[in-house]
Tab-separated table of C-alpha atoms in Angstrom:
chain	number	residue	atom	x	y	z
M	1	MET	CA	-3.421	5.782	9.288
M	2	TRP	CA	-3.154	3.061	6.652
M	3	GLU	CA	-2.279	-0.513	7.575
M	4	ARG	CA	-1.353	-3.094	4.959
M	5	ARG	CA	-2.598	-6.652	5.542
M	6	GLU	CA	-0.828	-9.639	4.039
M	7	MET	CA	-3.430	-12.093	2.732
M	8	THR	CA	-3.019	-15.848	2.304
M	9	GLY	CA	-5.309	-18.803	1.621
M	10	ASP	CA	-7.639	-19.246	-1.357
M	11	ILE	CA	-7.078	-15.738	-2.700
M	12	PRO	CA	-9.830	-14.487	-5.065
M	13	PRO	CA	-8.881	-13.787	-8.685
M	14	ASP	CA	-8.489	-10.231	-9.946
M	15	LEU	CA	-12.035	-8.858	-10.057
M	16	SER	CA	-13.843	-5.688	-11.077
M	17	GLY	CA	-17.337	-4.649	-10.046
M	18	PHE	CA	-17.573	-7.194	-7.202
M	19	CYS	CA	-19.505	-6.456	-4.004
M	20	GLY	CA	-17.870	-6.459	-0.559
M	21	ALA	CA	-19.683	-6.420	2.788
M	22	ASN	CA	-18.613	-6.766	6.403
M	23	ILE	CA	-20.400	-8.679	9.198
M	24	ASN	CA	-18.676	-8.234	12.566
M	25	THR	CA	-15.042	-9.040	11.751
M	26	LYS	CA	-15.651	-11.098	8.612
M	27	LEU	CA	-15.468	-9.636	5.107
M	28	TYR	CA	-17.436	-11.280	2.283
M	29	ILE	CA	-17.041	-10.583	-1.425
M	30	PHE	CA	-19.428	-11.897	-4.059
M	31	GLY	CA	-19.514	-11.774	-7.845
M	32	GLY	CA	-17.474	-9.506	-10.079
M	33	TYR	CA	-15.862	-9.796	-13.492
M	34	GLU	CA	-12.621	-11.681	-14.101
M	35	THR	CA	-10.694	-12.699	-17.204
M	36	ALA	CA	-12.787	-15.882	-17.467
M	37	GLY	CA	-16.039	-13.895	-17.418
M	38	TYR	CA	-18.680	-13.009	-14.841
M	39	SER	CA	-18.397	-14.686	-11.448
M	40	SER	CA	-20.915	-16.073	-8.971
M	41	GLN	CA	-18.308	-17.111	-6.411
M	42	MET	CA	-18.179	-15.945	-2.803
M	43	PHE	CA	-15.054	-15.570	-0.648
M	44	SER	CA	-14.661	-14.614	3.010
M	45	VAL	CA	-11.843	-13.584	5.351
M	46	ASP	CA	-11.758	-12.916	9.101
M	47	LEU	CA	-9.918	-9.603	9.491
M	48	SER	CA	-9.516	-10.027	13.265
M	49	GLU	CA	-7.062	-12.906	12.848
M	50	PRO	CA	-3.315	-12.173	13.042
M	51	CYS	CA	-2.858	-13.870	9.685
M	52	CYS	CA	-5.713	-13.120	7.294
M	53	SER	CA	-6.573	-16.149	5.186
M	54	TRP	CA	-9.133	-16.113	2.371
M	55	LYS	CA	-11.637	-18.973	2.136
M	56	ARG	CA	-13.867	-19.864	-0.785
M	57	VAL	CA	-17.443	-20.190	0.478
M	58	THR	CA	-18.664	-23.608	-0.667
M	59	ASP	CA	-21.213	-26.192	0.459
M	60	THR	CA	-23.966	-23.588	0.476
M	61	LYS	CA	-27.657	-24.485	0.426
M	62	GLY	CA	-30.261	-23.023	-1.920
M	63	THR	CA	-29.734	-21.652	-5.436
M	64	THR	CA	-26.665	-19.475	-5.985
M	65	PRO	CA	-27.456	-16.276	-7.940
M	66	SER	CA	-26.357	-16.051	-11.551
M	67	PRO	CA	-22.909	-14.518	-12.270
M	68	ARG	CA	-22.880	-10.700	-12.113
M	69	ASN	CA	-21.048	-7.499	-11.281
M	70	LYS	CA	-22.027	-3.867	-10.574
M	71	HIS	CA	-24.523	-5.053	-7.918
M	72	SER	CA	-24.964	-3.804	-4.330
M	73	CYS	CA	-25.434	-5.273	-0.865
M	74	TRP	CA	-27.234	-4.515	2.405
M	75	VAL	CA	-26.147	-6.184	5.668
M	76	HIS	CA	-29.179	-6.933	7.840
M	77	ARG	CA	-29.565	-9.359	10.773
M	78	GLY	CA	-26.670	-11.592	9.801
M	79	ARG	CA	-27.743	-11.688	6.166
M	80	LEU	CA	-26.188	-10.345	2.971
M	81	ILE	CA	-28.964	-8.979	0.759
M	82	TYR	CA	-27.870	-8.363	-2.828
M	83	PHE	CA	-29.703	-6.272	-5.390
M	84	GLY	CA	-29.362	-5.881	-9.151
M	85	GLY	CA	-26.255	-5.938	-11.278
M	86	TYR	CA	-25.140	-6.841	-14.782
M	87	GLY	CA	-24.288	-10.393	-15.756
M	88	CYS	CA	-25.243	-13.498	-17.648
M	89	LYS	CA	-27.927	-16.164	-17.489
M	90	THR	CA	-28.356	-19.391	-19.412
M	91	LEU	CA	-31.342	-19.742	-21.725
M	92	ARG	CA	-32.945	-22.078	-19.182
M	93	GLU	CA	-32.504	-19.522	-16.393
M	94	LEU	CA	-33.850	-16.796	-18.664
M	95	ARG	CA	-37.030	-18.781	-19.367
M	96	ASN	CA	-37.626	-19.072	-15.608
M	97	THR	CA	-36.983	-15.364	-14.971
M	98	SER	CA	-39.712	-12.725	-15.093
M	99	SER	CA	-39.201	-10.199	-17.891
M	100	SER	CA	-39.627	-7.420	-15.312
M	101	ASN	CA	-36.617	-8.743	-13.347
M	102	PHE	CA	-34.160	-9.011	-16.242
M	103	THR	CA	-33.504	-6.717	-19.202
M	104	LEU	CA	-31.739	-8.630	-21.963
M	105	GLU	CA	-29.073	-6.679	-23.794
M	106	GLU	CA	-29.580	-7.144	-27.522
M	107	MET	CA	-26.926	-9.130	-29.379
M	108	SER	CA	-25.318	-10.037	-26.057
M	109	TRP	CA	-25.620	-13.802	-26.148
M	110	SER	CA	-22.496	-15.945	-26.413
M	111	ARG	CA	-21.441	-19.535	-25.929
M	112	ALA	CA	-19.529	-20.654	-22.858
M	113	VAL	CA	-16.812	-23.305	-22.838
M	114	ASN	CA	-19.359	-26.088	-22.316
M	115	GLU	CA	-21.463	-24.823	-25.257
M	116	VAL	CA	-24.151	-23.399	-22.962
M	117	THR	CA	-25.688	-20.276	-24.492
M	118	LEU	CA	-25.323	-17.275	-22.167
M	119	CYS	CA	-27.443	-14.132	-22.332
M	120	LYS	CA	-26.240	-10.884	-20.771
M	121	GLY	CA	-28.277	-8.108	-19.243
M	122	TRP	CA	-29.345	-6.112	-16.190
M	123	ASN	CA	-31.428	-7.525	-13.326
M	124	SER	CA	-33.507	-6.260	-10.399
M	125	GLU	CA	-33.369	-9.461	-8.358
M	126	VAL	CA	-33.137	-9.580	-4.574
M	127	ASN	CA	-30.924	-12.459	-3.402
M	128	VAL	CA	-30.312	-13.250	0.280
M	129	PHE	CA	-27.369	-15.124	1.796
M	130	ASP	CA	-27.787	-16.174	5.442
M	131	THR	CA	-24.250	-16.279	6.868
M	132	LEU	CA	-25.308	-18.418	9.859
M	133	THR	CA	-26.792	-21.246	7.787
M	134	ALA	CA	-24.867	-20.652	4.529
M	135	THR	CA	-28.174	-20.613	2.656
M	136	TRP	CA	-29.155	-18.710	-0.488
M	137	SER	CA	-32.778	-17.652	-1.020
M	138	MET	CA	-34.770	-15.298	-3.229
M	139	PRO	CA	-37.719	-13.693	-1.408
M	140	GLU	CA	-40.832	-12.791	-3.354
M	141	THR	CA	-41.086	-9.014	-3.312
M	142	GLN	CA	-44.152	-6.802	-3.676
M	143	GLY	CA	-44.841	-3.187	-4.571
M	144	SER	CA	-43.181	-0.801	-7.032
M	145	ALA	CA	-39.783	-2.379	-7.661
M	146	PRO	CA	-36.891	-0.563	-9.391
M	147	SER	CA	-36.241	-1.366	-13.017
M	148	PRO	CA	-33.314	-3.735	-13.692
M	149	ARG	CA	-30.050	-1.848	-13.133
M	150	GLY	CA	-26.475	-1.805	-11.896
M	151	CYS	CA	-23.889	0.886	-11.073
M	152	HIS	CA	-26.439	2.248	-8.593
M	153	ALA	CA	-25.924	3.376	-4.981
M	154	SER	CA	-27.450	1.635	-1.961
M	155	ALA	CA	-27.672	2.227	1.787
M	156	LEU	CA	-29.374	0.724	4.843
M	157	LEU	CA	-31.380	2.619	7.471
M	158	GLY	CA	-32.895	0.392	10.155
M	159	ASN	CA	-34.874	-2.335	8.425
M	160	LYS	CA	-35.111	-0.496	5.094
M	161	GLY	CA	-32.762	-0.711	2.143
M	162	TYR	CA	-32.508	2.228	-0.258
M	163	ILE	CA	-31.554	2.215	-3.953
M	164	SER	CA	-30.887	5.242	-6.161
M	165	GLY	CA	-29.664	5.852	-9.699
M	166	GLY	CA	-27.907	3.495	-12.060
M	167	VAL	CA	-30.300	4.184	-14.939
M	168	GLU	CA	-30.375	6.774	-17.725
M	169	ALA	CA	-32.974	9.002	-16.058
M	170	ALA	CA	-32.858	12.801	-16.050
M	171	GLU	CA	-33.472	13.013	-12.282
M	172	LEU	CA	-32.158	10.734	-9.576
M	173	ASP	CA	-34.800	8.223	-8.482
M	174	MET	CA	-35.095	6.616	-5.037
M	175	PHE	CA	-36.604	3.266	-4.005
M	176	CYS	CA	-37.009	1.685	-0.579
M	177	LEU	CA	-37.317	-2.024	0.280
M	178	ASP	CA	-38.792	-3.042	3.649
M	179	LEU	CA	-36.591	-5.988	4.651
M	180	ASP	CA	-39.261	-7.383	6.998
M	181	THR	CA	-42.168	-7.453	4.526
M	182	TRP	CA	-40.125	-7.444	1.276
M	183	THR	CA	-42.247	-4.564	-0.043
M	184	TRP	CA	-40.827	-2.029	-2.493
M	185	THR	CA	-41.833	1.635	-2.396
M	186	LYS	CA	-40.921	4.264	-4.971
M	187	LEU	CA	-40.394	7.571	-3.192
M	188	ASP	CA	-42.090	10.482	-4.922
M	189	ILE	CA	-39.682	13.402	-5.178
M	190	SER	CA	-40.291	16.755	-6.853
M	191	SER	CA	-38.205	16.950	-10.037
M	192	ALA	CA	-37.492	20.613	-9.207
M	193	PHE	CA	-35.401	19.586	-6.189
M	194	ALA	CA	-33.986	16.232	-7.332
M	195	PRO	CA	-30.289	15.883	-8.211
M	196	LEU	CA	-29.196	15.064	-11.732
M	197	GLY	CA	-29.537	11.397	-12.683
M	198	ARG	CA	-26.290	9.436	-12.288
M	199	SER	CA	-24.453	6.131	-11.891
M	200	TRP	CA	-21.344	4.966	-9.984
M	201	HIS	CA	-22.062	7.364	-7.091
M	202	THR	CA	-22.112	6.597	-3.344
M	203	MET	CA	-24.828	6.912	-0.713
M	204	THR	CA	-23.950	6.781	2.999
M	205	PRO	CA	-26.316	6.766	6.032
M	206	THR	CA	-25.395	9.597	8.420
M	207	SER	CA	-28.304	9.416	10.908
M	208	ASP	CA	-31.520	7.467	11.503
M	209	HIS	CA	-33.228	9.264	8.616
M	210	THR	CA	-30.574	10.899	6.399
M	211	LEU	CA	-28.462	9.681	3.489
M	212	PHE	CA	-25.396	11.475	2.091
M	213	MET	CA	-24.696	11.209	-1.646
M	214	TYR	CA	-21.554	12.244	-3.487
M	215	GLY	CA	-20.325	12.328	-7.067
M	216	GLY	CA	-20.947	9.801	-9.806
M	217	PHE	CA	-21.238	9.882	-13.578
M	218	GLY	CA	-24.078	12.173	-14.620
M	219	THR	CA	-26.546	11.659	-17.426
M	220	ASN	CA	-25.106	14.877	-18.874
M	221	GLY	CA	-21.826	13.049	-19.535
M	222	ASP	CA	-19.840	14.694	-16.726
M	223	THR	CA	-18.017	13.287	-13.714
M	224	LEU	CA	-19.857	14.994	-10.864
M	225	ASN	CA	-18.603	16.810	-7.763
M	226	ASP	CA	-21.867	17.642	-6.007
M	227	ALA	CA	-22.872	16.523	-2.502
M	228	TRP	CA	-26.483	16.047	-1.367
M	229	GLN	CA	-28.364	14.898	1.709
M	230	PHE	CA	-31.680	13.026	1.480
M	231	ASN	CA	-34.193	13.100	4.332
M	232	THR	CA	-36.183	9.850	4.275
M	233	GLN	CA	-38.923	11.334	6.495
M	234	THR	CA	-39.671	14.429	4.424
M	235	ARG	CA	-38.444	12.792	1.178
M	236	GLU	CA	-36.496	15.907	0.276
M	237	TRP	CA	-33.031	16.468	-1.165
M	238	THR	CA	-30.780	19.220	0.219
M	239	LYS	CA	-27.641	20.359	-1.586
M	240	MET	CA	-24.694	20.428	0.814
M	241	ILE	CA	-21.834	22.893	1.098
M	242	ASN	CA	-18.976	21.080	-0.582
M	243	PRO	CA	-15.335	21.756	0.422
M	244	HIS	CA	-14.113	19.428	-2.369
M	245	LYS	CA	-15.678	20.991	-5.478
M	246	ASP	CA	-12.364	20.661	-7.283
M	247	LYS	CA	-12.388	16.888	-6.800
M	248	PRO	CA	-15.128	15.193	-8.845
M	249	ARG	CA	-15.335	11.453	-8.285
M	250	VAL	CA	-16.677	8.347	-9.975
M	251	PHE	CA	-16.092	4.646	-9.040
M	252	HIS	CA	-15.136	5.807	-5.521
M	253	THR	CA	-16.035	4.317	-2.138
M	254	ALA	CA	-17.552	6.006	0.910
M	255	CYS	CA	-18.141	5.031	4.529
M	256	LEU	CA	-19.287	6.594	7.776
M	257	GLY	CA	-16.520	7.996	9.941
M	258	ARG	CA	-16.382	9.605	13.343
M	259	ASP	CA	-19.006	12.226	14.341
M	260	SER	CA	-21.120	11.457	11.238
M	261	ASP	CA	-18.291	12.418	8.879
M	262	VAL	CA	-18.365	10.716	5.485
M	263	VAL	CA	-14.994	9.412	4.302
M	264	VAL	CA	-14.519	9.100	0.527
M	265	PHE	CA	-11.584	7.243	-0.999
M	266	GLY	CA	-10.283	6.352	-4.438
M	267	GLY	CA	-12.108	6.305	-7.733
M	268	SER	CA	-11.412	8.360	-10.827
M	269	ARG	CA	-11.652	12.103	-11.268
M	270	ASN	CA	-12.665	11.862	-14.901
M	271	LEU	CA	-14.728	9.446	-16.987
M	272	ARG	CA	-14.502	9.967	-20.722
M	273	ILE	CA	-17.042	8.941	-23.351
M	274	VAL	CA	-15.344	7.618	-26.478
M	275	MET	CA	-17.491	7.810	-29.612
M	276	ASP	CA	-17.126	5.175	-32.324
M	277	SER	CA	-18.936	4.893	-35.644
M	278	MET	CA	-20.518	1.629	-34.526
M	279	VAL	CA	-20.923	1.932	-30.770
M	280	ILE	CA	-20.550	4.307	-27.826
M	281	LEU	CA	-17.927	3.124	-25.363
M	282	ARG	CA	-17.592	4.426	-21.812
M	283	LEU	CA	-14.016	4.096	-20.703
M	284	PRO	CA	-12.458	5.097	-17.390
M	285	SER	CA	-9.551	7.459	-17.852
M	286	PRO	CA	-6.225	6.799	-16.083
M	287	HIS	CA	-6.873	9.643	-13.611
M	288	HIS	CA	-7.123	7.370	-10.571
M	289	CYS	CA	-7.220	8.971	-7.120
M	290	ARG	CA	-5.761	7.865	-3.823
M	291	ASP	CA	-6.548	10.859	-1.636
M	292	VAL	CA	-9.082	10.739	1.208
M	293	LEU	CA	-11.923	13.283	1.252
M	294	ILE	CA	-13.820	14.037	4.454
M	295	PHE	CA	-17.288	15.597	4.463
M	296	GLN	CA	-18.801	17.048	7.634
M	297	THR	CA	-22.547	16.353	7.639
M	298	GLN	CA	-23.514	17.547	11.141
M	299	PRO	CA	-22.295	20.172	13.650
M	300	TYR	CA	-19.412	18.875	15.759
M	301	SER	CA	-19.586	18.494	19.535
M	302	LEU	CA	-17.601	20.888	21.771
M	303	SER	CA	-15.208	18.035	22.571
M	304	ARG	CA	-14.475	17.415	18.881
M	305	LEU	CA	-13.993	21.140	18.229
M	306	CYS	CA	-11.468	21.335	21.076
M	307	GLU	CA	-9.585	18.321	19.711
M	308	ASP	CA	-9.368	19.948	16.281
M	309	VAL	CA	-8.090	23.239	17.683
M	310	ILE	CA	-5.386	21.424	19.675
M	311	GLY	CA	-4.515	19.261	16.669
M	312	GLN	CA	-4.088	22.327	14.468
M	313	ASN	CA	-1.913	24.079	17.078
M	314	SER	CA	0.127	21.136	18.319
M	315	GLU	CA	3.460	22.989	18.543
M	316	LEU	CA	1.947	25.800	20.562
M	317	LEU	CA	0.219	23.463	23.024
M	318	ARG	CA	2.623	20.509	23.132
M	319	LEU	CA	3.845	21.302	26.665
M	320	GLN	CA	0.308	21.313	28.064
M	321	LEU	CA	-0.495	17.926	26.436
M	322	SER	CA	1.643	16.151	29.037
M	323	TRP	CA	-0.762	17.349	31.725
M	324	LEU	CA	-3.681	15.374	30.238
M	325	PRO	CA	-4.749	11.765	30.969
M	326	SER	CA	-2.984	9.171	28.816
M	327	LYS	CA	-6.165	8.117	26.963
M	328	LEU	CA	-6.896	11.690	25.947
M	329	GLN	CA	-3.259	12.169	24.965
M	330	ARG	CA	-3.504	9.224	22.530
M	331	THR	CA	-6.662	10.688	20.973
M	332	LEU	CA	-5.003	14.071	20.514
M	333	GLU	CA	-1.874	12.485	19.058
M	334	LYS	CA	-4.051	11.004	16.310
M	335	ARG	CA	-5.662	14.386	15.621
M	336	MET	CA	-2.233	16.031	15.437
M	337	SER	CA	-1.016	13.346	13.030
M	338	PHE	CA	-4.079	13.926	10.855
M	339	PHE	CA	-3.583	17.681	10.588
M	340	SER	CA	0.162	17.237	10.077
M	341	ALA	CA	-0.493	14.879	7.140
M	342	SER	CA	-3.193	17.208	5.744
M	343	SER	CA	-0.822	20.148	5.675
């Protein structure tokens, strides 16, 4: 059931490629691209309040990350931990940045309004925002870090953050960052069992050691419709049975639902590559999607199976529903509404 929220306050500008993350009842968004260029601003809103009012996060301590979009975020112990993205740095910032943490895009420099020269490119930085102290920091990481990238997928399992894709590699890579020791590990995966390399896909934790991946834009130039599960203990990919093969997705979102279901929303069902004599442009087609896809990743409990059977046969069993406790009746009403809308 959708619910529309009216938003007031210091409303963020229209943005693309920003990163949103939720801590308790508060939503934070950081970065993105607007008409004025790449952004390094942060906004927050408490979604538990009757009237939701945006606030610009100011008076922060530490060094704010450079403007960017197409980055990702892990939420861990009251902190927002951002990785990667595409954006701009000044020449001074570029001189103080390791070449392994920033890949400069050739012929990308430009001059800002204040005549500061800006250089654009991809980064592999890890930036941390402590929401309790409003402090930015950049921990020094160790180990085999991912190459600079954006448009990747990320997920959190326990104290480990995972990153996959976002680069032009034939097979999908996987990296893990220990958020206690700040140590990167590249996970060795057999190329014979690895999914096709991709960007703009989603990765969702479904248990203590499994990640569910769906869709994206493949290195073969196609919008993908495959679903996979990655076991972080065995470091193996398993291709999942997919009930939505006719619905490829790119630029979509995904989150964990009830009973380890993965709920996918939005995105585009087709991404076209437009060839030009001077440059290759990747443009999203107008085939935007607003349907909700649900993927079952684990066997359902007997209770859930019973709810689904009743929901699918509501007219036949409606008389008997009045015999049930009120709390169970409300649960079953939701299931009946779901199957009614699905049909």
